[in-house]
Amino acid sequence: IQQLSNQCLSKDERDAYISLLERRMQHEPLQYIIGKWDFHFLTGLKIKKPMLCPRPETEELVELVLAEVGNLLRDWKEKRKMRILDVGCGTGAIGIAIANKYPAAVQVVALDVLPEAVDLSNENAEQFLSRYSAHGDSKLGVKSIYEAMLCSATHFTNNTTNTSRDLSKKKYKMNFDIVVSNPPYIPLKDMIDLSSDVVEYESYEALCGGVDGLNVIRDIVHRLPEWTFSSSLRAKHCWMEVDESHPRHLARWLSPGSVEARRCGVEYVESYTDFCGRDRFVKLRVS
Amino acid sequence: GKELSSLSAVSYLCERAAEIHAERVSLLELLAETKSAGGEEASEMEEEIKQELVDLDEQSTALSHKFLHSLVPLINPDDLQDLTALDAVIDIRAGTGGDEACLFAAELMASYEATARAGGGDDSGYGAKSWEVEVLSVSRTDLGGIKEASLVVSSSKGGGGGYNSFDSHQQEDIPQNDEELTNHLLSQLGPYGFFRFESGVHRVQRVPVNDVKMQTSAVSVAIMPSLPDHALPTALPPNELKIDTMRASGAGGQHVNTTESAVRVTHIPTGIMACIQDERSQHKNKAKALKLVAARVYSHRKEQETKDRSAIRSSLMGGGDRSERIRTYNFPQDRITDHRCKVSVSGVSSWLSGGGVVRNFAPYLYMMEREERVEKLEEEEIVNAKKQSRSGEKRKGSRTKSSH
């Protein structure tokens, strides 16, 4: 920093700097201008418009899942890696942060409906996780640890094939051990209150969850039993970051023992607050 | 087991001492006989005997050295775990002296960073361990100084040379002289043990850059043990902590995009807190803040314990007084003086930039601290002896009474 402050900028550098300032004056998010930011222990995660810039709350979601992964690993008897599904991966932040902590034990499959998000997630995975894939599954490379795919929650079934060039016709086993998601959850009525740096730059699809904000969350709940199907008696959990208004809705809808919970095959377990004391995270169990 | 091997080492030394004493006695007898015998052969013998006596004295000195090391090791056994295994958190704060103090604080910080990165080794790399330095927070001034900074020095496998208290008290391992003793000591110390005597006020005397008059400034340093991550939840239970972030207002979550990641952690019972905003990841800032608060709380509690315990008049046992002036760096006279062990070295700039200051003074301070422990032991001995003789008299007295 000392050296930088003493440097004199060339005209080109000055012009470049000023154009960046002008972008900021238009309320463009800083993360887009710089092109990267830090998330959890990922330093320099690439971030591009219109994917959602990871929020600090989401770091807590990662910590919650990491705690469960740690617990499961203590009694892990399967010969395969633990499989985690990240729905709505965006920049890839959540899945990659988890894989970064347990690269040898975990395999993440990530979904998004935006092709740019899929590409960005795979790019970030390459940056942070390729160092772990040097040995062992070297044929698959990073894909043995993390793989993002273009697909919506509703359409992800055991018949889904990956349409990307290098992995076409690949199918995915529906035996995920943990499902995690930071789905679009802002209720429609709140969209109008968003500040310009959010609403003018970040993708609408990544933010708005429909009238009550629960659209994508409902899609996920309906798919959970199919995604986590296995003969094991181990409890399968789904962790989600949600709007403040959601935990009580979900607690009512999927109350353990209720008709709906039995019909969906999913039960509400509990919610967690974020560092601001807001109801932010829910834990569901596939029953 | 451990106690047995340590005692066996000491008992071996006692046997040796007895042997030397016996030999000495017989040599002296021989000397007396030879002297009284007289004659040329006798005077040659005398010389030989005298030479043997000199050798014996040397052995005796070496033996008492070993005795001291066995009975009262340089590293206090009570603190062994802390001093060999724990990482160090270093707090540096510029004191009186304005900009000058801030500039010196920056130099001191650079010096500690260099030392830490060199793993506590000397210029040639001897004795280097693999340590890492991480800056937890730093507050810089425009002139390149620092108002305050916190660093953590950690060793990758936790500690110095894997010292295992009394097991290595083999006769060959016991250092023969001061240099070996120093190297042996330094090789065992972990980051906390190595830096611990840097706690206190460092005074600097020099002419500031844009002035002609000499100025005295002060920088205070606090060295605290850094608890390993897995120990944090026990040491700092979540219900004792208050965590503040910049997200307090508004809906939060996806509603708001922010790059403000400052975190302030406050330990409610003690009021100790740390605010970190250096990292872009809020999670990392929180991790750093917790580390810092844990170290400060641990250190604070230890200081309280030391104060509460019966009067220890020593300044070094228990870590020393943080507000005590411990060292002066005099630039015009080109001298660094440590006021505790009264040792001076010359070449301020090279000592600072090379980062060898800590390594140089630490052994003296450890030896000083050991002397204080020995004194304390001697005092206790005297007190115990008095008690015993008093109780012996009492018993005699009561016996005499009852016989009537």
XYZ file of C-alpha atoms in Angstrom:
691
model
C 0.000 0.000 0.000
C 2.891 2.282 0.817
C 4.353 1.805 -2.647
C 1.014 2.197 -4.386
C 0.266 5.485 -2.698
C 3.540 6.909 -3.940
C 3.049 5.904 -7.557
C 2.035 8.349 -10.238
C -0.594 7.122 -12.652
C -0.133 7.273 -16.386
C -2.831 8.905 -18.477
C -4.231 5.540 -19.552
C -4.345 4.343 -15.962
C -6.075 7.545 -14.911
C -8.661 7.248 -17.639
C -9.326 3.639 -16.736
C -9.736 4.603 -13.093
C -12.127 7.412 -13.890
C -14.310 5.187 -16.013
C -14.507 2.766 -13.089
C -15.514 5.613 -10.802
C -18.200 6.617 -13.227
C -19.617 3.127 -13.153
C -19.738 3.304 -9.368
C -21.480 6.635 -9.571
C -24.170 4.826 -11.530
C -24.544 2.542 -8.488
C -23.037 -0.435 -10.163
C -22.101 -2.929 -7.432
C -18.468 -2.737 -6.452
C -18.088 -6.475 -6.903
C -19.049 -6.191 -10.569
C -16.651 -3.291 -11.137
C -13.732 -5.095 -9.562
C -14.829 -8.397 -11.001
C -14.217 -10.390 -7.876
C -14.706 -10.395 -4.147
C -14.039 -12.640 -1.160
C -16.544 -15.123 0.180
C -15.952 -17.318 3.202
C -12.390 -18.561 2.647
C -12.494 -18.115 -1.107
C -10.267 -15.173 -1.899
C -10.956 -13.597 -5.259
C -14.192 -15.302 -6.264
C -15.057 -14.096 -9.758
C -18.299 -12.188 -9.906
C -20.088 -11.087 -13.055
C -23.292 -9.350 -13.869
C -26.061 -10.416 -13.544
C -25.236 -13.174 -11.058
C -26.051 -12.310 -7.464
C -23.138 -10.922 -5.458
C -22.756 -13.247 -2.473
C -24.056 -11.725 0.749
C -22.396 -12.155 4.170
C -25.455 -14.009 5.499
C -24.790 -16.750 2.998
C -21.428 -17.381 4.691
C -23.425 -18.504 7.700
C -25.409 -20.905 5.514
C -22.096 -22.413 4.423
C -21.043 -22.789 8.051
C -24.291 -24.577 8.921
C -23.819 -27.069 6.099
C -20.134 -27.528 6.903
C -21.099 -28.450 10.464
C -23.420 -31.140 9.156
C -20.808 -32.428 6.726
C -18.349 -32.670 9.602
C -20.830 -34.619 11.690
C -21.731 -37.001 8.883
C -18.093 -37.660 8.090
C -17.446 -38.938 11.591
C -19.689 -41.950 10.958
C -19.354 -42.119 7.199
C -19.529 -45.739 6.122
C -20.275 -45.344 2.418
C -17.548 -46.113 -0.068
C -18.547 -43.174 -2.214
C -18.027 -39.486 -1.604
C -20.691 -37.465 0.175
C -22.919 -35.856 -2.453
C -24.225 -32.341 -2.133
C -26.676 -30.550 -4.391
C -26.523 -26.749 -4.640
C -29.685 -25.397 -6.231
C -29.368 -21.977 -7.852
C -25.602 -21.771 -7.656
C -25.061 -18.310 -9.190
C -21.345 -17.591 -8.836
C -20.867 -21.063 -7.357
C -20.005 -19.540 -3.978
C -21.857 -21.952 -1.691
C -20.939 -25.244 -3.319
C -17.337 -24.235 -3.902
C -16.890 -22.975 -0.339
C -18.111 -26.329 0.954
C -15.969 -28.349 -1.441
C -13.004 -26.161 -0.549
C -13.172 -27.365 3.031
C -13.646 -31.085 2.277
C -12.319 -31.637 -1.247
C -11.489 -35.283 -0.704
C -14.764 -36.203 0.955
C -17.395 -34.315 -0.937
C -18.803 -34.077 -4.455
C -20.988 -31.120 -5.366
C -23.484 -30.923 -8.192
C -24.764 -27.407 -8.800
C -27.751 -26.198 -10.816
C -28.732 -22.867 -12.286
C -31.152 -21.671 -14.965
C -28.749 -19.059 -16.353
C -26.033 -20.347 -18.726
C -23.743 -17.539 -17.555
C -24.104 -18.736 -13.970
C -23.247 -22.299 -14.924
C -20.141 -21.128 -16.775
C -19.072 -18.792 -13.981
C -19.550 -21.493 -11.335
C -17.435 -23.954 -13.280
C -14.825 -21.272 -13.856
C -14.633 -20.481 -10.147
C -14.517 -24.180 -9.324
C -11.544 -24.538 -11.652
C -9.817 -21.674 -9.886
C -10.287 -22.904 -6.334
C -10.634 -26.648 -6.571
C -8.291 -27.766 -9.341
C -5.421 -27.906 -6.865
C -7.204 -30.766 -5.098
C -7.899 -32.860 -8.149
C -4.261 -33.351 -9.072
C -4.272 -36.964 -8.004
C -6.839 -39.725 -8.028
C -9.734 -38.731 -10.236
C -7.472 -36.876 -12.604
C -9.403 -37.961 -15.662
C -12.408 -36.019 -14.494
C -10.385 -33.215 -13.000
C -12.338 -30.699 -10.992
C -15.598 -32.319 -12.043
C -14.971 -35.099 -9.563
C -15.319 -32.493 -6.847
C -17.641 -29.858 -8.323
C -19.828 -29.700 -11.387
C -22.358 -27.052 -12.371
C -25.125 -27.776 -14.842
C -27.819 -25.850 -16.659
C -31.096 -27.032 -15.184
C -33.994 -25.783 -13.106
C -35.039 -27.354 -9.820
C -38.232 -28.762 -11.281
C -36.541 -30.335 -14.242
C -33.717 -32.011 -12.383
C -34.637 -35.688 -12.353
C -32.832 -38.974 -12.824
C -33.604 -38.704 -16.510
C -31.974 -35.341 -16.894
C -28.962 -35.376 -19.127
C -26.245 -32.807 -19.141
C -26.435 -30.901 -22.403
C -22.989 -29.398 -22.242
C -20.540 -30.477 -24.897
C -18.029 -32.295 -22.800
C -20.456 -34.117 -20.539
C -23.388 -34.691 -22.815
C -25.712 -37.540 -22.038
C -24.353 -37.838 -18.531
C -27.019 -38.676 -15.995
C -26.975 -37.954 -12.306
C -27.602 -40.341 -9.473
C -30.378 -39.097 -7.270
C -28.798 -40.064 -3.971
C -27.758 -36.709 -2.630
C -26.922 -36.591 1.058
C -27.413 -32.869 1.560
C -29.299 -30.280 -0.468
C -28.405 -26.609 -0.036
C -29.888 -23.560 -1.655
C -29.970 -19.803 -1.583
C -32.932 -19.560 -3.946
C -34.520 -16.310 -5.132
C -36.714 -15.501 -2.139
C -37.725 -11.860 -2.209
C -41.529 -11.465 -2.214
C -42.860 -9.512 -5.188
C -44.078 -6.603 -3.105
C -40.575 -6.029 -1.716
C -38.955 -5.877 -5.130
C -39.992 -2.258 -5.518
C -38.155 -1.241 -2.342
C -34.828 -2.589 -3.475
C -32.047 -0.072 -3.938
C -30.824 0.635 -7.460
C -27.527 -1.150 -7.066
C -29.450 -4.348 -6.525
C -32.470 -4.064 -8.803
C -30.753 -2.444 -11.780
C -27.827 -4.798 -11.960
C -28.494 -8.121 -10.312
C -30.665 -10.661 -12.090
C -34.382 -10.476 -11.371
C -34.636 -14.246 -11.543
C -32.024 -14.579 -8.868
C -33.938 -12.289 -6.524
C -37.681 -12.574 -6.879
C -39.399 -15.702 -5.630
C -42.885 -14.831 -6.801
C -45.721 -13.252 -4.878
C -44.845 -14.736 -1.520
C -41.215 -15.362 -2.445
C -41.689 -19.106 -2.042
C -41.972 -20.232 -5.676
C -38.550 -21.769 -6.112
C -38.564 -22.995 -2.533
C -41.765 -24.920 -3.239
C -40.179 -26.425 -6.368
C -37.258 -27.596 -4.292
C -39.443 -29.099 -1.566
C -41.401 -31.086 -4.135
C -38.217 -32.544 -5.598
C -36.425 -33.293 -2.329
C -37.585 -36.896 -1.808
C -36.593 -37.844 -5.347
C -33.182 -36.163 -5.076
C -32.266 -37.821 -1.805
C -33.646 -41.256 -2.486
C -31.522 -44.013 -0.998
C -31.795 -47.168 1.040
C -29.857 -45.650 3.909
C -31.767 -44.761 7.071
C -29.642 -41.684 7.545
C -31.650 -38.438 7.713
C -31.326 -36.253 4.640
C -31.462 -32.544 5.232
C -32.085 -29.527 3.087
C -30.643 -26.187 4.174
C -31.922 -22.982 2.692
C -31.449 -19.266 3.063
C -34.866 -17.629 3.000
C -36.766 -14.417 3.516
C -37.565 -13.410 7.102
C -41.235 -14.164 6.522
C -40.627 -17.719 5.376
C -39.645 -19.815 8.401
C -43.069 -19.549 9.994
C -44.816 -20.314 6.679
C -42.644 -23.361 6.205
C -43.072 -24.457 9.809
C -46.837 -24.426 9.300
C -46.874 -25.972 5.859
C -44.448 -28.791 6.611
C -45.197 -29.276 10.265
C -44.028 -32.779 11.277
C -46.909 -35.236 11.149
C -49.198 -32.901 9.192
C -51.056 -33.994 6.071
C -48.935 -31.780 3.818
C -45.677 -32.946 5.347
C -46.663 -36.544 4.703
C -47.814 -35.786 1.201
C -44.600 -33.977 0.286
C -42.405 -36.361 2.183
C -40.614 -33.397 3.740
C -40.725 -32.068 7.307
C -39.736 -28.728 8.787
C -37.056 -29.193 11.459
C -36.002 -25.763 12.654
C -34.851 -22.287 11.672
C -31.735 -20.317 12.510
C -31.165 -16.599 12.828
C -28.446 -14.670 11.048
C -26.023 -12.305 12.751
C -28.635 -9.563 12.680
C -31.076 -11.697 14.612
C -33.374 -12.251 11.637
C -34.930 -15.605 10.828
C -32.778 -16.464 7.885
C -32.087 -20.173 7.520
C -34.324 -23.242 7.559
C -33.522 -26.888 7.944
C -35.857 -29.431 6.401
C -35.780 -33.192 6.651
C -36.822 -35.714 4.039
C -39.033 -38.124 5.924
C 7.024 -42.200 34.833
C 8.059 -38.668 33.994
C 8.760 -37.825 37.577
C 10.786 -40.990 37.969
C 13.031 -40.199 35.034
C 13.536 -36.637 36.213
C 14.355 -37.833 39.696
C 16.673 -40.465 38.333
C 18.521 -37.776 36.406
C 18.922 -35.758 39.560
C 19.948 -38.767 41.619
C 22.567 -39.617 39.024
C 23.908 -36.096 39.384
C 23.944 -36.492 43.149
C 25.969 -39.679 42.797
C 28.390 -37.910 40.472
C 28.694 -35.058 42.933
C 29.433 -37.505 45.709
C 32.036 -39.232 43.536
C 33.717 -35.939 42.715
C 33.710 -34.960 46.347
C 35.224 -38.273 47.397
C 37.888 -38.006 44.728
C 38.639 -34.492 45.808
C 39.081 -35.564 49.401
C 41.445 -38.383 48.491
C 43.434 -36.127 46.155
C 43.826 -33.539 48.902
C 45.030 -36.238 51.299
C 47.496 -37.399 48.683
C 48.624 -33.826 48.193
C 49.240 -33.392 51.897
C 51.245 -36.642 52.027
C 53.248 -35.711 48.956
C 54.044 -32.288 50.315
C 55.280 -33.673 53.583
C 57.342 -36.322 51.716
C 59.382 -33.670 49.904
C 61.922 -34.144 47.141
C 61.922 -33.702 43.377
C 59.619 -36.568 42.549
C 57.263 -35.227 45.157
C 57.052 -31.761 43.612
C 56.280 -33.307 40.209
C 53.516 -35.340 41.831
C 52.315 -32.175 43.497
C 51.933 -30.499 40.114
C 50.056 -33.472 38.737
C 47.735 -33.574 41.699
C 47.102 -29.848 41.505
C 46.259 -30.237 37.809
C 43.855 -33.027 38.621
C 42.227 -30.846 41.242
C 41.747 -28.108 38.648
C 40.135 -30.592 36.266
C 37.939 -31.788 39.084
C 36.838 -28.222 39.803
C 35.855 -27.807 36.161
C 33.824 -30.971 36.329
C 32.269 -29.747 39.504
C 31.236 -26.477 37.868
C 29.787 -28.288 34.888
C 27.956 -30.533 37.294
C 26.388 -27.683 39.230
C 25.345 -26.253 35.894
C 23.594 -29.526 35.111
C 22.115 -29.605 38.589
C 20.592 -26.208 38.081
C 19.194 -27.187 34.731
C 17.722 -30.425 36.040
C 16.159 -29.012 39.155
C 15.037 -25.682 37.806
C 14.770 -25.796 34.002
C 14.858 -22.585 32.017
C 11.288 -23.177 30.968
C 9.029 -23.247 34.010
C 7.403 -26.692 34.015
C 4.096 -25.112 35.019
C 4.088 -23.100 31.809
C 5.668 -25.733 29.618
C 2.629 -26.450 27.500
C 1.911 -22.779 26.868
C 5.456 -21.814 26.072
C 6.261 -24.603 23.667
C 2.967 -25.133 21.951
C 0.912 -21.969 21.828
C 0.804 -19.450 19.025
C 1.247 -15.774 19.753
C -0.968 -12.772 19.250
C 1.058 -9.565 19.148
C -0.640 -6.237 19.871
C 1.406 -3.170 19.013
C 0.223 0.288 19.921
C 1.928 3.631 19.402
C 2.129 5.540 22.684
C 3.405 9.017 23.479
C 5.258 10.772 20.718
C 2.702 11.277 17.974
C 3.924 10.565 14.449
C 7.340 9.459 15.645
C 5.810 6.838 17.878
C 3.678 5.624 14.985
C 6.704 5.363 12.716
C 8.636 3.405 15.294
C 5.642 1.170 15.903
C 5.696 0.342 12.199
C 9.407 -0.474 12.393
C 8.888 -2.683 15.396
C 6.051 -4.460 13.624
C 8.213 -5.031 10.557
C 10.943 -6.362 12.792
C 8.613 -8.826 14.499
C 7.172 -9.897 11.150
C 10.663 -10.558 9.827
C 11.570 -12.551 12.915
C 8.364 -14.539 12.743
C 8.762 -15.317 9.059
C 12.306 -16.475 9.755
C 10.755 -18.851 12.254
C 12.684 -17.384 15.143
C 15.957 -18.409 13.552
C 19.073 -16.294 13.297
C 20.601 -14.642 10.208
C 22.062 -17.845 8.891
C 18.751 -19.622 9.331
C 19.924 -21.658 12.300
C 17.143 -22.690 14.610
C 14.397 -21.696 12.194
C 10.999 -23.253 12.612
C 8.140 -23.012 10.163
C 6.017 -20.168 11.430
C 3.440 -18.062 9.667
C 2.501 -14.479 10.275
C -0.975 -13.112 9.706
C -1.928 -9.510 10.231
C -5.280 -9.451 11.996
C -5.729 -5.730 11.829
C -3.668 -2.626 11.261
C -4.393 1.051 11.432
C -1.941 3.070 9.363
C -1.053 6.736 9.337
C -0.404 8.784 6.216
C 3.318 8.902 6.887
C 3.689 5.149 6.806
C 3.462 4.609 10.531
C 0.924 2.545 12.409
C -1.329 3.611 15.235
C -1.943 0.060 16.245
C -1.740 -3.410 14.816
C -2.427 -6.971 15.775
C -0.607 -9.972 14.357
C -0.797 -13.639 14.996
C 2.301 -15.822 14.694
C 1.417 -19.462 14.322
C 3.454 -22.576 13.922
C 2.079 -25.153 11.558
C 2.260 -28.106 13.856
C 1.892 -26.127 16.998
C 5.057 -25.405 18.880
C 8.794 -25.446 19.028
C 10.784 -28.625 18.902
C 8.234 -30.993 20.337
C 9.919 -30.789 23.678
C 8.755 -33.482 26.014
C 9.501 -32.227 29.503
C 11.668 -34.581 31.468
C 12.152 -37.371 29.008
C 14.985 -35.627 27.278
C 16.879 -35.182 30.481
C 19.510 -37.599 29.349
C 22.997 -36.760 30.472
C 24.173 -36.071 26.944
C 21.257 -33.749 26.259
C 21.871 -31.437 29.150
C 23.623 -28.373 27.762
C 27.221 -27.957 28.808
C 27.493 -24.239 28.532
C 25.498 -21.071 28.015
C 25.526 -21.174 24.225
C 24.202 -24.699 24.105
C 21.690 -23.727 26.734
C 20.485 -20.824 24.619
C 20.119 -22.910 21.491
C 18.397 -25.660 23.429
C 15.980 -23.142 24.902
C 15.206 -21.407 21.621
C 14.615 -24.692 19.855
C 11.883 -25.600 22.297
C 9.944 -22.385 22.320
C 6.806 -21.964 20.307
C 5.725 -18.544 19.044
C 4.231 -17.470 22.368
C 7.214 -18.625 24.421
C 9.569 -16.948 21.980
C 7.910 -13.525 21.919
C 6.553 -13.359 25.432
C 9.170 -11.108 26.969
C 8.481 -8.448 24.348
C 5.478 -7.405 26.419
C 5.940 -3.943 27.801
C 6.796 -0.442 26.724
C 9.557 0.049 24.163
C 11.094 3.469 24.237
C 12.828 5.042 21.273
C 15.144 8.037 21.307
C 16.057 9.666 18.040
C 15.878 12.814 15.986
C 12.677 12.743 13.911
C 12.854 13.100 10.139
C 11.793 16.714 9.912
C 13.321 17.977 13.138
C 16.649 18.670 14.826
C 15.787 18.041 18.452
C 15.947 14.535 19.814
C 12.625 13.070 20.842
C 11.611 10.226 23.078
C 8.587 8.206 22.011
C 7.009 5.040 23.285
C 5.372 2.001 21.769
C 3.614 -0.594 23.876
C 3.610 -4.240 22.957
C 1.468 -6.989 24.404
C 2.132 -10.638 23.698
C -0.736 -13.000 24.340
C -1.124 -16.700 23.757
C -3.415 -17.484 20.873
C -5.793 -20.298 21.502
C -6.138 -22.940 18.804
C -9.392 -22.782 16.847
C -10.908 -25.860 18.427
C -10.465 -24.355 21.883
C -12.319 -21.152 21.018
C -15.908 -22.309 21.652
C -14.977 -23.433 25.180
C -12.881 -20.395 25.990
C -15.463 -17.990 24.557
C -18.930 -19.454 24.958
C -21.275 -17.875 22.399
C -23.601 -16.605 25.129
C -20.785 -14.475 26.508
C -20.232 -12.759 23.183
C -21.909 -9.894 21.426
C -21.285 -9.738 17.710
C -21.986 -6.521 15.829
C -21.939 -6.179 12.081
C -22.725 -3.412 9.637
C -25.960 -5.032 8.507
C -28.152 -3.884 11.357
C -30.703 -1.840 9.452
C -32.900 -2.790 6.477
C -34.121 -6.189 5.418
C -30.718 -7.765 4.875
C -30.113 -10.947 2.919
C -30.805 -10.805 -0.796
C -32.520 -7.439 -0.330
C -29.279 -5.577 0.159
C -25.900 -5.786 -1.490
C -23.067 -4.479 0.632
C -19.316 -4.626 0.674
C -19.041 -3.511 4.274
C -17.795 -6.471 6.214
C -16.670 -4.995 9.534
C -17.275 -7.184 12.557
C -16.977 -6.238 16.199
C -16.834 -8.978 18.805
C -17.334 -8.002 22.434
C -16.766 -10.341 25.363
C -19.552 -9.251 27.674
C -18.163 -10.297 31.084
C -14.842 -8.507 30.621
C -15.781 -5.853 28.103
C -12.813 -6.836 25.973
C -13.486 -6.367 22.289
C -11.951 -6.392 18.845
C -13.172 -4.790 15.653
C -11.840 -6.148 12.380
C -12.638 -4.840 8.914
C -9.540 -5.666 6.904
C -10.992 -8.622 5.074
C -13.627 -8.544 2.366
C -15.198 -11.682 3.740
C -17.263 -10.986 6.844
C -16.679 -14.539 7.934
C -12.927 -14.027 7.896
C -13.246 -10.796 9.838
C -15.309 -12.586 12.435
C -12.764 -15.404 12.689
C -9.961 -12.879 13.214
C -11.951 -10.906 15.778
C -12.718 -14.048 17.752
C -9.060 -15.043 17.761
C -8.047 -11.633 19.017
C -10.699 -11.462 21.714
C -9.882 -14.986 22.883
C -6.208 -14.092 23.264
C -6.957 -10.866 25.093
C -9.447 -12.479 27.441
C -7.100 -15.369 28.222
C -4.259 -12.965 28.900
C -6.477 -10.734 31.033
C -7.622 -13.693 33.125
C -4.055 -14.873 33.648
C -3.019 -11.411 34.772
C -5.857 -11.381 37.288
C -4.757 -14.772 38.575
C -1.187 -13.581 38.984
C -2.329 -10.502 40.885
C -4.557 -12.564 43.119
C -1.876 -15.040 44.017
C 0.376 -14.277 46.964
C 2.746 -11.394 46.408
C 5.250 -12.135 43.707
C 7.731 -9.368 43.813
C 9.436 -10.511 40.633
C 8.730 -8.687 37.449
C 9.155 -11.563 35.075
C 7.322 -14.496 36.564
C 3.791 -14.599 35.290
C 4.671 -12.639 32.182
C 5.618 -9.250 33.457
C 3.852 -5.926 33.803
C 2.577 -4.647 30.509
C 3.063 -1.005 31.380
C 6.648 -1.439 32.449
C 9.352 0.230 30.391
C 11.415 -2.714 29.206
C 13.706 -1.531 26.481
C 15.206 1.622 25.035
C 16.333 1.998 21.444
C 18.749 4.896 21.370
C 19.571 5.848 17.779
C 22.161 8.606 18.365
C 24.139 6.316 20.668
C 23.279 3.398 18.390
C 22.382 1.170 21.294
C 19.526 -1.065 22.385
C 19.308 -1.628 26.120
C 17.012 -4.058 27.858
C 16.306 -2.663 31.317
C 15.366 -5.953 32.869
C 18.422 -8.054 32.173
C 20.561 -4.934 31.779
C 22.004 -6.139 28.501
C 22.941 -3.762 25.702
C 23.737 -4.323 22.073
C 24.893 -1.858 19.476
C 23.671 -1.342 15.936
C 20.027 -0.389 16.392
C 19.103 -0.314 12.714
C 20.602 -3.639 11.833
C 19.079 -5.316 14.877
C 15.657 -3.935 14.022
C 15.686 -4.574 10.301
C 17.298 -7.973 10.670
C 14.731 -8.880 13.264
C 17.217 -10.520 15.596
C 16.253 -8.436 18.629
C 13.863 -10.958 20.117
C 16.187 -13.893 19.674
C 19.018 -12.000 21.248
C 17.300 -10.900 24.433
C 14.972 -13.819 25.090
C 17.617 -16.144 26.592
C 18.817 -13.499 29.069
C 15.272 -12.912 30.188
C 14.561 -16.593 30.581
C 17.679 -16.959 32.704
C 16.614 -13.995 34.771
C 13.187 -15.453 35.272
C 14.724 -18.728 36.349
C 16.855 -16.957 38.937
C 13.693 -15.453 40.329
C 12.183 -18.913 40.561
C 15.290 -20.225 42.317
C 15.137 -17.340 44.787
C 11.508 -18.097 45.435
C 12.345 -21.753 46.039
C 15.115 -20.762 48.442
C 12.754 -18.467 50.325
C 10.204 -21.237 50.567
C 12.891 -23.539 51.883
C 13.761 -21.092 54.627
C 10.134 -20.584 55.553
C 9.526 -24.339 55.654
C 12.623 -24.954 57.734
C 11.460 -22.352 60.253
C 8.049 -23.931 60.402
C 9.519 -27.346 61.010
C 11.844 -26.240 63.779
C 8.984 -24.361 65.418
C 6.696 -27.360 65.324
C 9.563 -29.539 66.598
C 9.963 -27.220 69.598
C 6.240 -27.243 70.185
C 6.215 -31.015 70.267
C 9.144 -31.071 72.689
C 7.366 -28.541 74.865
C 4.107 -30.487 75.010
C 5.961 -33.702 75.809
C 7.707 -32.036 78.702
C 4.375 -30.735 79.945
C 2.633 -34.062 79.831
C 5.431 -35.774 81.677
C 4.632 -33.724 84.742
